[in-house]
Amino acid sequence: MLNLLAFTGYFVLGKRIREADIHSWSLLAAVFIGACVVVIPWSLVTARDLGAIHGADWLLLLGLILLPGMVGHGLMTWAHHYVDVTVTSMMTLANPVVSIVGAWIIYDQELSAEQIAGGAVVLVALGAILRRQRADRALAAEAALTGDLLDE
């Protein structure tokens, strides 16, 4: 529950900060530095198996930090300036599908027919919802431009 509240706060605050024209990578740098100040000491104190990571595992860990961590959050933070937060938050619901596809590609993890079907349902549903939101916004913008809102 605490994670949900923290991420929601991060997401909404990120949107507000980006609306104030704060550069996305500057915001992300501040977030990552803050996270390092909190997470690294906590990990050093509580972890029991930090020495279990060897060789290629460090490369996979670095890839995880750079790709979904830095690039993914950076692009989402950048998008907050241009896209409504309801759209970007809805798009994050595709993350589990992307994760299982990544595990299939990188780790050769087997996917069941149910997982494939479930992932397809999630992507189709998200596409339909986002398309509907886009159409609703387009109609609202057109009504605002033509003055139809004043007539109601």
mmCIF file of C-alpha atoms in Angstrom:
data_model
loop_
_atom_site.group_PDB
_atom_site.id
_atom_site.type_symbol
_atom_site.label_atom_id
_atom_site.label_comp_id
_atom_site.label_asym_id
_atom_site.label_seq_id
_atom_site.Cartn_x
_atom_site.Cartn_y
_atom_site.Cartn_z
ATOM 1 C CA MET A 1 0.000 0.000 0.000
ATOM 2 C CA LEU A 2 2.815 2.373 0.870
ATOM 3 C CA ASN A 3 4.491 1.633 -2.483
ATOM 4 C CA LEU A 4 1.251 2.482 -4.315
ATOM 5 C CA LEU A 5 0.944 5.797 -2.502
ATOM 6 C CA ALA A 6 4.616 6.661 -3.032
ATOM 7 C CA PHE A 7 4.506 5.895 -6.767
ATOM 8 C CA THR A 8 1.229 7.795 -7.205
ATOM 9 C CA GLY A 9 2.738 10.782 -5.441
ATOM 10 C CA TYR A 10 5.866 10.543 -7.604
ATOM 11 C CA PHE A 11 3.772 10.342 -10.758
ATOM 12 C CA VAL A 12 1.460 13.275 -9.932
ATOM 13 C CA LEU A 13 4.292 15.404 -8.540
ATOM 14 C CA GLY A 14 6.354 14.645 -11.655
ATOM 15 C CA LYS A 15 3.475 15.882 -13.804
ATOM 16 C CA ARG A 16 3.160 19.111 -11.806
ATOM 17 C CA ILE A 17 6.900 19.734 -11.875
ATOM 18 C CA ARG A 18 7.038 19.175 -15.643
ATOM 19 C CA GLU A 19 4.099 21.568 -16.122
ATOM 20 C CA ALA A 20 6.292 24.172 -14.396
ATOM 21 C CA ASP A 21 8.831 23.706 -17.242
ATOM 22 C CA ILE A 22 11.448 21.928 -15.152
ATOM 23 C CA HIS A 23 13.690 19.940 -17.513
ATOM 24 C CA SER A 24 12.805 16.227 -17.446
ATOM 25 C CA TRP A 25 16.378 14.956 -17.095
ATOM 26 C CA SER A 26 17.087 17.425 -14.275
ATOM 27 C CA LEU A 27 14.039 16.130 -12.437
ATOM 28 C CA LEU A 28 15.076 12.546 -13.064
ATOM 29 C CA ALA A 29 18.621 13.228 -11.831
ATOM 30 C CA ALA A 30 17.228 14.649 -8.592
ATOM 31 C CA VAL A 31 14.940 11.632 -8.142
ATOM 32 C CA PHE A 32 17.767 9.148 -8.794
ATOM 33 C CA ILE A 33 20.152 10.940 -6.421
ATOM 34 C CA GLY A 34 17.462 11.014 -3.736
ATOM 35 C CA ALA A 35 16.737 7.330 -4.281
ATOM 36 C CA CYS A 36 20.456 6.473 -4.044
ATOM 37 C CA VAL A 37 20.775 8.355 -0.757
ATOM 38 C CA VAL A 38 17.922 6.278 0.679
ATOM 39 C CA VAL A 39 18.294 2.896 -1.039
ATOM 40 C CA ILE A 40 22.065 2.273 -0.992
ATOM 41 C CA PRO A 41 22.512 2.587 2.789
ATOM 42 C CA TRP A 42 19.350 0.549 3.397
ATOM 43 C CA SER A 43 20.586 -2.176 1.039
ATOM 44 C CA LEU A 44 24.020 -2.311 2.656
ATOM 45 C CA VAL A 45 22.488 -2.674 6.110
ATOM 46 C CA THR A 46 19.745 -5.183 5.297
ATOM 47 C CA ALA A 47 21.105 -7.311 2.414
ATOM 48 C CA ARG A 48 22.642 -10.670 3.206
ATOM 49 C CA ASP A 49 23.771 -11.716 -0.248
ATOM 50 C CA LEU A 50 25.352 -8.729 -1.996
ATOM 51 C CA GLY A 51 28.323 -10.936 -2.866
ATOM 52 C CA ALA A 52 26.061 -13.321 -4.790
ATOM 53 C CA ILE A 53 26.125 -11.139 -7.895
ATOM 54 C CA HIS A 54 28.934 -12.138 -10.253
ATOM 55 C CA GLY A 55 30.093 -11.600 -13.834
ATOM 56 C CA ALA A 56 27.301 -11.286 -16.372
ATOM 57 C CA ASP A 57 24.769 -10.656 -13.598
ATOM 58 C CA TRP A 58 26.338 -7.218 -13.124
ATOM 59 C CA LEU A 59 25.743 -6.469 -16.820
ATOM 60 C CA LEU A 60 22.114 -7.543 -16.545
ATOM 61 C CA LEU A 61 21.729 -5.383 -13.437
ATOM 62 C CA LEU A 62 23.299 -2.418 -15.222
ATOM 63 C CA GLY A 63 20.955 -2.998 -18.167
ATOM 64 C CA LEU A 64 17.994 -3.019 -15.800
ATOM 65 C CA ILE A 65 19.120 0.256 -14.260
ATOM 66 C CA LEU A 66 19.808 1.990 -17.571
ATOM 67 C CA LEU A 67 16.983 0.785 -19.811
ATOM 68 C CA PRO A 68 13.743 0.621 -17.834
ATOM 69 C CA GLY A 69 15.166 2.666 -14.982
ATOM 70 C CA MET A 70 16.837 5.634 -16.566
ATOM 71 C CA VAL A 71 15.522 5.621 -20.127
ATOM 72 C CA GLY A 72 12.012 4.421 -19.237
ATOM 73 C CA HIS A 73 11.506 6.866 -16.384
ATOM 74 C CA GLY A 74 13.208 9.611 -18.384
ATOM 75 C CA LEU A 75 10.847 9.229 -21.306
ATOM 76 C CA MET A 76 7.836 9.037 -19.006
ATOM 77 C CA THR A 77 8.982 12.158 -17.170
ATOM 78 C CA TRP A 78 9.484 13.915 -20.506
ATOM 79 C CA ALA A 79 5.994 12.839 -21.641
ATOM 80 C CA HIS A 80 4.383 14.286 -18.510
ATOM 81 C CA HIS A 81 4.881 17.747 -19.974
ATOM 82 C CA TYR A 82 2.884 16.886 -23.100
ATOM 83 C CA VAL A 83 0.442 14.119 -22.163
ATOM 84 C CA ASP A 84 -2.337 14.023 -19.574
ATOM 85 C CA VAL A 85 -1.372 12.078 -16.448
ATOM 86 C CA THR A 86 -4.393 9.778 -16.849
ATOM 87 C CA VAL A 87 -3.002 8.632 -20.204
ATOM 88 C CA THR A 88 0.553 8.066 -18.978
ATOM 89 C CA SER A 89 -0.634 6.245 -15.862
ATOM 90 C CA MET A 90 -2.859 4.015 -17.993
ATOM 91 C CA MET A 91 0.091 3.218 -20.265
ATOM 92 C CA THR A 92 2.103 1.922 -17.315
ATOM 93 C CA LEU A 93 -0.392 -0.941 -17.023
ATOM 94 C CA ALA A 94 1.379 -2.498 -20.020
ATOM 95 C CA ASN A 95 4.537 -2.955 -17.898
ATOM 96 C CA PRO A 96 3.789 -6.552 -16.803
ATOM 97 C CA VAL A 97 3.234 -7.600 -20.413
ATOM 98 C CA VAL A 98 6.497 -5.974 -21.493
ATOM 99 C CA SER A 99 8.268 -7.646 -18.556
ATOM 100 C CA ILE A 100 7.123 -11.157 -19.426
ATOM 101 C CA VAL A 101 8.048 -10.643 -23.077
ATOM 102 C CA GLY A 102 11.479 -9.435 -21.927
ATOM 103 C CA ALA A 103 11.884 -12.500 -19.714
ATOM 104 C CA TRP A 104 10.926 -14.673 -22.669
ATOM 105 C CA ILE A 105 13.533 -12.980 -24.902
ATOM 106 C CA ILE A 106 16.395 -12.590 -22.392
ATOM 107 C CA TYR A 107 15.967 -15.630 -20.139
ATOM 108 C CA ASP A 108 14.165 -17.951 -22.539
ATOM 109 C CA GLN A 109 11.332 -18.178 -20.020
ATOM 110 C CA GLU A 110 8.445 -20.292 -21.210
ATOM 111 C CA LEU A 111 5.088 -18.596 -21.683
ATOM 112 C CA SER A 112 1.841 -20.496 -21.379
ATOM 113 C CA ALA A 113 -1.081 -20.004 -23.741
ATOM 114 C CA GLU A 114 -2.939 -18.322 -20.865
ATOM 115 C CA GLN A 115 -0.120 -15.808 -20.336
ATOM 116 C CA ILE A 116 0.031 -14.970 -24.030
ATOM 117 C CA ALA A 117 -3.760 -14.610 -24.215
ATOM 118 C CA GLY A 118 -3.816 -12.512 -21.025
ATOM 119 C CA GLY A 119 -1.088 -10.228 -22.340
ATOM 120 C CA ALA A 120 -2.962 -9.795 -25.609
ATOM 121 C CA VAL A 121 -6.169 -8.949 -23.722
ATOM 122 C CA VAL A 122 -4.339 -6.355 -21.612
ATOM 123 C CA LEU A 123 -2.759 -4.694 -24.660
ATOM 124 C CA VAL A 124 -6.005 -4.665 -26.665
ATOM 125 C CA ALA A 125 -7.978 -3.291 -23.698
ATOM 126 C CA LEU A 126 -5.397 -0.577 -23.029
ATOM 127 C CA GLY A 127 -5.356 0.326 -26.709
ATOM 128 C CA ALA A 128 -9.142 0.638 -26.746
ATOM 129 C CA ILE A 129 -9.205 2.754 -23.576
ATOM 130 C CA LEU A 130 -6.440 5.062 -24.794
ATOM 131 C CA ARG A 131 -8.074 5.396 -28.211
ATOM 132 C CA ARG A 132 -11.375 6.302 -26.535
ATOM 133 C CA GLN A 133 -9.659 8.886 -24.307
ATOM 134 C CA ARG A 134 -8.015 10.394 -27.367
ATOM 135 C CA ALA A 135 -11.342 10.589 -29.216
ATOM 136 C CA ASP A 136 -13.056 12.177 -26.196
ATOM 137 C CA ARG A 137 -10.308 14.789 -25.895
ATOM 138 C CA ALA A 138 -10.480 15.539 -29.621
ATOM 139 C CA LEU A 139 -14.241 16.101 -29.387
ATOM 140 C CA ALA A 140 -13.797 18.359 -26.346
ATOM 141 C CA ALA A 141 -11.090 20.364 -28.124
ATOM 142 C CA GLU A 142 -13.242 20.730 -31.231
ATOM 143 C CA ALA A 143 -16.205 21.856 -29.131
ATOM 144 C CA ALA A 144 -14.024 24.417 -27.358
ATOM 145 C CA LEU A 145 -12.723 25.788 -30.653
ATOM 146 C CA THR A 146 -16.152 26.085 -32.259
ATOM 147 C CA GLY A 147 -17.789 27.564 -29.168
ATOM 148 C CA ASP A 148 -20.234 24.690 -28.742
ATOM 149 C CA LEU A 149 -19.535 24.681 -25.011
ATOM 150 C CA LEU A 150 -20.983 28.176 -24.685
ATOM 151 C CA ASP A 151 -24.300 27.056 -26.175
ATOM 152 C CA GLU A 152 -24.878 24.356 -23.551
#
